Amino acid sequence: SSHEHKLNFKKSKELCLSYIQDAVLQKQWKRAAEFLTFYIESLEKDFSREYVGPSEIIWRIGTEILCHHSRSSMKEFNSFIEQMKTLRVKRYLKVCLEHAFHLLCNGLIDEAYENLSVAESWRFGEQTVIQDKEMKLIRAYRGVLDYYSWSKQKNVLMERGQDGFEDLSVEQEMHSCFRKAAVNLKEIIKIPGVWDLFVKCYVDLLEFYGDHDEARQVLNEYAYNSKFPANPNAHVYLYEFLKRHGESKKSLISALKILHDTVPSHELMIEFNTMLQKSKKRKKRRLGLKVIFAALDYAGWKENVKAWSCLARQVKQIVISEKRLYWIKQEWNSRKDWWPAFHFSRYLAKKNWQENESLSHEKALVAGILLGKDCKYFKYVSHQGCKAQVKRFRILKKFVNKHNPVYLRISR
Amino acid sequence: RDFNERCAQCSEVNWGLTDGGRFYCKSCHNVTERTREVVNTDFISNARVQTISKGLRKEEKTDGDCEWYVCEGFQLVLKKQAEALEALGVCPQMKDKILCNFWRCYLQKSKQAYCNRPAGETVKALSVCDSSTDVDSEPERPGLLHLLSLSESEGDLQTDCSFASSTSKVSASTSVCSGSVDGRFYLMKNQKENLRMTMPMTLSFCYMALLWLREPMTLSDLLRFVVEGHIPYLNVFQHFPEKMKLCGLDLKIFCVESWPAYEEVYNKMLELAAFLDLPRFPDITDSCFLHPDILCMKYLMEANLPDELHNWTCRVVKKICIGEADFLTLVPGNKSTRKVKYDVLAAAVIVVVLKLLFLLDDHYEWLLSDFAEERNKNNKEGGPYFEFKKWYKVIKCSLDVEQKKLDEERAKYLWRCEKPLFYSAKKKSKVLKRRQMVVNLQNQFGKLCGSVRPAEKRNPSSFQLSWSEEDTNGSCFHGHSLKGILQEKCGLLTAMNPDYWLCTVKLCTEKLCGHLAHYREVDFPQSYHFVLRLFSFLLRIQPSYIHDEVCMIEHKLFNKRLCKKPKYNRGLRK
């Protein structure tokens, strides 16, 4: 609160705005609405030359309040937004777009579609050119909604097709939706950007109609064109596509390799490791080991049995073959300082044993090899396991004991 | 008059002149394309007489508007303000005699009326100097609306707005740069000799009139009433008659977007008084409300301080001779004496007294309070002794609440009024649409918060804080006794506090930096700041103004000592 006694319009409205912001931050919607009513007249600064943005402030804050206030309805919100659209021509399309989002979030898909269509037909001199990007987005989202309709109709047809019925009108409509969607989606993904949603929809359409080449090209562009921002999802989509179409292991691996480089903790890493372990090439198998170790560096994987079993399997295999122990050594070198506390503490031993026997089993194997049979984790788990007379733990104990010298070689 | 063609529509020869300098037929209101090219002083001056002598019932133009001058606008403003003051209890003399005469005097001195010579330069080739009409020296007509004489011709009704380009975005071709006839001139005139009228100056006029009549309203009261809406100021133009259209540059003149500051209004008042060559104002004697003795009493009550402090304030006032009529009375034009701000002065006296008694060094006042508390325990007869701590708690609480209310009110202030304004006719529809939207949005969100309209206007009251002795929770300190902090010495009660600290050892030269001292909160004790804050709230001025006065008083009070011992230090015995 200011004790400034000189007060003018500008300061008065700044003060008012600060009250609004406080109220919004504290989620006091009634109070925020109250102060907003006093702020609104700042739209009327007709006889001053500056126009700093009360209209944008009112749009954004008004939206917040109407979204959260218990007594506001969708109807009120719509009427408010319509006013905001007329308020500032330079922002017209942006407001339309956000309005559509809001409608979608409230499940009003048809209304959203209508809004987007209306916005699409808007023309306003040079503003239409200036707001070209927003226009493309509007078309793109309308394209998504067209895709959604297409998808619904496709499902209808598939069901009916099974019953032996054929519905020509539905089919025609479906195709028309496809055309509408395709044209707009294709446009936007040409522009560098993050367009996961659009790409997915478009590729789905292309695949359905059998245009695999186009689909592949789109995905490649999206993943490899350096003008586009780096996007791990692009590689995921490409990989999934290649998998669907039975592409060679080589291309699959190269797609996933980039993913490993950018997002080592990605969930596809298990699949990647599995693929690599099966490879005949030594380099690939080594990469597999690297991949799985890297994944387990991340806290999100700590309790993932599958991941640990991949690692355990590979470690076991290497140990048994007694070849390539240096692979393990190299991976372990950078981890031996912190993995023990991170994965193999006594606390975790207890916890894992209590909560997830299989997890503890896999981890114990890895621990036993990497840290030796005397390490806390292995000792505890194997002891518990043998006490409970679970067969696999006895096998585990034997295995680790047998291969203990390996630990010594690794740890040097 | 020179234009003798017959009107194309009605064949009459009865021409008048539009704002745009075009001839129009008065019979059928047909506007021609002919513009006035020939200079004819008679024509112009006669037209002026004609228009002005009819007051506001001007010649009808095609769209029902009339010509009006900026000073007429201000006249209306003053009229409204005077009426409001009357409604608040000011004597009616103020409006009809004092203010009216001040205003006329101003118009005369600034050569906007009541004189026979033109004021200001004219712009173009129109030589419009001597209008040969007579000076009208008629006595006052009832009411302020009828200006009798002519003013000089501000003549140039041409549409060349090049000189006004810095102030508006009106293009040269529009014929309406302002709804008033002389709006442009008002803003661009060289105003060194003349004192150009502004909206804040209307308040200076009001205050000057109040001061002349020695009414019981200080400047801070006046300004507070303005902010609270009891005196028209913001959007006062909505009371202009329909025919007086405001647009363009008029907006710059009549639409305010800020509250007038105390200093601004006060200094303008002094300038005005000097400009009008006013004589010495009626004496401020010790029975006047504005006299420090009386104002101190009022503020002591409002600040919830013991009545007994009044003795002390009177003593200080007497000692430094600020209760003398010569000191207090305004003598316009006399640059040597420091002008008195009665409200600030009274507040500062109280602050000095508090410092004398309590020291206010964030230490002593609390000790003294504890001491008084102790004595209070044994105090059976009479009223309780005043305890600074208790007073502080009560006041701080109230002050915080009131300050918070005030801050919220400020944030909720609505500046726009029903009557929309626009620069030019072109913008009109846009403005109206915008207004409609604003009203819609206000309604929409207003429904969401339950109550739609802002808080009720406060009732006009001289006192912002009031304390009643009937409050059982003991939160009224008026009747408390100072005995708890005084001691007897030679039969007299004197303060126990032997020390005093000066706010500043050396006063600044006011003429150079505008202040006697520079106040920074961090440099001074919290208690002192608190006391300043209290009066700052009551008077709605910055604490530094009060601090300045406090410095001034202290230097007067300890003048001898300061002169004697140039190396002054703390610990001065009274």
CSV table of C-alpha atoms in Angstrom, one decimal, chain A residues 1-10 12-13 15-17 19 29-49 51 55 58 61-63 65-66 69-73 75-84 86-88, chain B residues 166-169 251-252 255 257-261 403-404 406-408 410-417 420-423 427 430-431 434-455 533 536-537 539-543 545:
chain,number,residue,atom,x,y,z
A,1,SER,CA,0.0,0.0,0.0
A,2,SER,CA,1.3,3.3,-0.9
A,3,HIS,CA,1.2,6.4,1.3
A,4,GLU,CA,1.8,8.5,-1.7
A,5,HIS,CA,-0.7,11.3,-1.5
A,6,LYS,CA,-0.3,12.4,-5.0
A,7,LEU,CA,-2.7,10.4,-7.0
A,8,ASN,CA,-3.4,10.4,-10.7
A,9,PHE,CA,-5.3,8.1,-13.0
A,10,LYS,CA,-2.3,6.1,-14.0
A,12,SER,CA,-4.6,4.8,-9.3
A,13,LYS,CA,-5.1,2.1,-11.9
A,15,LEU,CA,-2.7,0.4,-7.6
A,16,CYS,CA,-5.9,-1.2,-8.5
A,17,LEU,CA,-4.1,-3.7,-10.7
A,19,TYR,CA,-4.9,-5.4,-5.7
A,29,TRP,CA,-12.1,-14.5,-7.0
A,30,LYS,CA,-14.9,-12.4,-5.6
A,31,ARG,CA,-12.4,-9.8,-4.5
A,32,ALA,CA,-10.6,-9.9,-7.8
A,33,ALA,CA,-13.8,-9.4,-9.6
A,34,GLU,CA,-14.6,-6.4,-7.4
A,35,PHE,CA,-11.4,-4.7,-8.1
A,36,LEU,CA,-11.6,-5.6,-11.8
A,37,THR,CA,-14.8,-3.6,-12.1
A,38,PHE,CA,-12.9,-0.5,-11.0
A,39,TYR,CA,-10.0,-1.3,-13.3
A,40,ILE,CA,-12.1,-1.7,-16.4
A,41,GLU,CA,-12.5,2.0,-17.1
A,42,SER,CA,-8.9,2.2,-18.0
A,43,LEU,CA,-10.1,1.1,-21.4
A,44,GLU,CA,-11.4,4.5,-21.9
A,45,LYS,CA,-8.3,6.4,-22.0
A,46,ASP,CA,-9.3,7.9,-25.2
A,47,PHE,CA,-7.7,11.2,-24.8
A,48,SER,CA,-4.3,10.0,-24.0
A,49,ARG,CA,-1.8,8.7,-26.4
A,51,TYR,CA,-2.2,2.4,-24.8
A,55,SER,CA,-7.2,-4.4,-22.8
A,58,ILE,CA,-8.6,-7.3,-18.7
A,61,ILE,CA,-7.5,-11.6,-15.8
A,62,GLY,CA,-11.2,-11.6,-16.7
A,63,THR,CA,-10.7,-15.0,-18.2
A,65,ILE,CA,-11.8,-14.9,-12.9
A,66,LEU,CA,-14.6,-16.3,-15.0
A,69,HIS,CA,-15.5,-18.1,-10.0
A,70,SER,CA,-18.2,-20.3,-8.8
A,71,ARG,CA,-21.0,-18.2,-10.1
A,72,SER,CA,-19.9,-17.7,-13.6
A,73,SER,CA,-21.3,-19.8,-16.4
A,75,LYS,CA,-22.7,-18.4,-21.3
A,76,GLU,CA,-21.2,-15.5,-19.4
A,77,PHE,CA,-17.7,-16.5,-20.4
A,78,ASN,CA,-18.7,-16.6,-24.0
A,79,SER,CA,-20.3,-13.2,-23.9
A,80,PHE,CA,-17.2,-11.8,-22.2
A,81,ILE,CA,-14.9,-13.3,-24.8
A,82,GLU,CA,-17.0,-12.0,-27.7
A,83,GLN,CA,-16.4,-8.5,-26.2
A,84,MET,CA,-12.7,-9.1,-25.9
A,86,THR,CA,-13.9,-6.8,-30.7
A,87,LEU,CA,-11.8,-4.9,-28.3
A,88,ARG,CA,-8.5,-5.1,-30.1
B,166,SER,CA,2.0,19.7,-30.1
B,167,THR,CA,-1.0,19.3,-28.0
B,168,SER,CA,-3.4,17.5,-30.1
B,169,LYS,CA,-3.7,15.2,-33.0
B,251,LEU,CA,-10.2,18.3,-22.7
B,252,LYS,CA,-6.7,19.3,-21.9
B,255,CYS,CA,-10.3,17.2,-17.7
B,257,GLU,CA,-6.4,13.1,-14.4
B,258,SER,CA,-4.8,13.7,-11.1
B,259,TRP,CA,-5.7,15.0,-7.7
B,260,PRO,CA,-4.3,18.4,-7.0
B,261,ALA,CA,-1.4,18.5,-4.7
B,403,GLN,CA,-4.9,3.7,6.0
B,404,LYS,CA,-5.8,0.4,4.5
B,406,LEU,CA,-8.0,4.7,2.2
B,407,ASP,CA,-5.6,2.7,0.0
B,408,GLU,CA,-8.4,0.5,-1.2
B,410,ARG,CA,-7.8,5.0,-4.0
B,411,ALA,CA,-7.5,1.8,-5.9
B,412,LYS,CA,-11.2,1.7,-6.5
B,413,TYR,CA,-11.5,5.3,-7.6
B,414,LEU,CA,-13.6,5.8,-10.7
B,415,TRP,CA,-12.3,8.6,-12.9
B,416,ARG,CA,-14.7,8.5,-15.8
B,417,CYS,CA,-18.1,9.9,-15.7
B,420,PRO,CA,-18.2,10.9,-22.7
B,421,LEU,CA,-15.5,13.0,-24.1
B,422,PHE,CA,-13.8,12.9,-27.4
B,423,TYR,CA,-11.2,14.9,-29.3
B,427,LYS,CA,-13.9,9.8,-32.6
B,430,LYS,CA,-15.7,5.0,-31.1
B,431,VAL,CA,-15.8,6.6,-27.7
B,434,ARG,CA,-16.1,1.9,-25.9
B,435,ARG,CA,-18.1,3.4,-23.0
B,436,GLN,CA,-20.9,0.9,-23.7
B,437,MET,CA,-18.4,-1.9,-23.5
B,438,VAL,CA,-17.0,-0.6,-20.3
B,439,VAL,CA,-20.4,-0.4,-18.8
B,440,ASN,CA,-21.3,-3.9,-19.9
B,441,LEU,CA,-18.1,-5.4,-18.5
B,442,GLN,CA,-18.5,-3.5,-15.2
B,443,ASN,CA,-22.0,-4.9,-14.9
B,444,GLN,CA,-20.8,-8.4,-15.7
B,445,PHE,CA,-18.1,-8.5,-13.2
B,446,GLY,CA,-20.0,-6.5,-10.8
B,447,LYS,CA,-22.6,-9.3,-10.6
B,448,LEU,CA,-19.9,-11.7,-9.7
B,449,CYS,CA,-18.8,-9.8,-6.6
B,450,GLY,CA,-22.2,-9.2,-5.2
B,451,SER,CA,-22.2,-5.5,-4.8
B,452,VAL,CA,-22.0,-3.5,-7.9
B,453,ARG,CA,-21.2,0.0,-6.9
B,454,PRO,CA,-18.2,1.5,-5.1
B,455,ALA,CA,-18.4,2.4,-1.5
B,533,ARG,CA,2.7,9.4,9.7
B,536,SER,CA,0.4,12.9,7.3
B,537,PHE,CA,-2.7,10.7,7.2
B,539,LEU,CA,-3.8,16.1,6.5
B,540,ARG,CA,-3.2,14.0,3.4
B,541,ILE,CA,0.2,15.3,2.8
B,542,GLN,CA,3.7,13.8,2.7
B,543,PRO,CA,5.4,13.5,6.0
B,545,TYR,CA,6.1,18.7,4.7
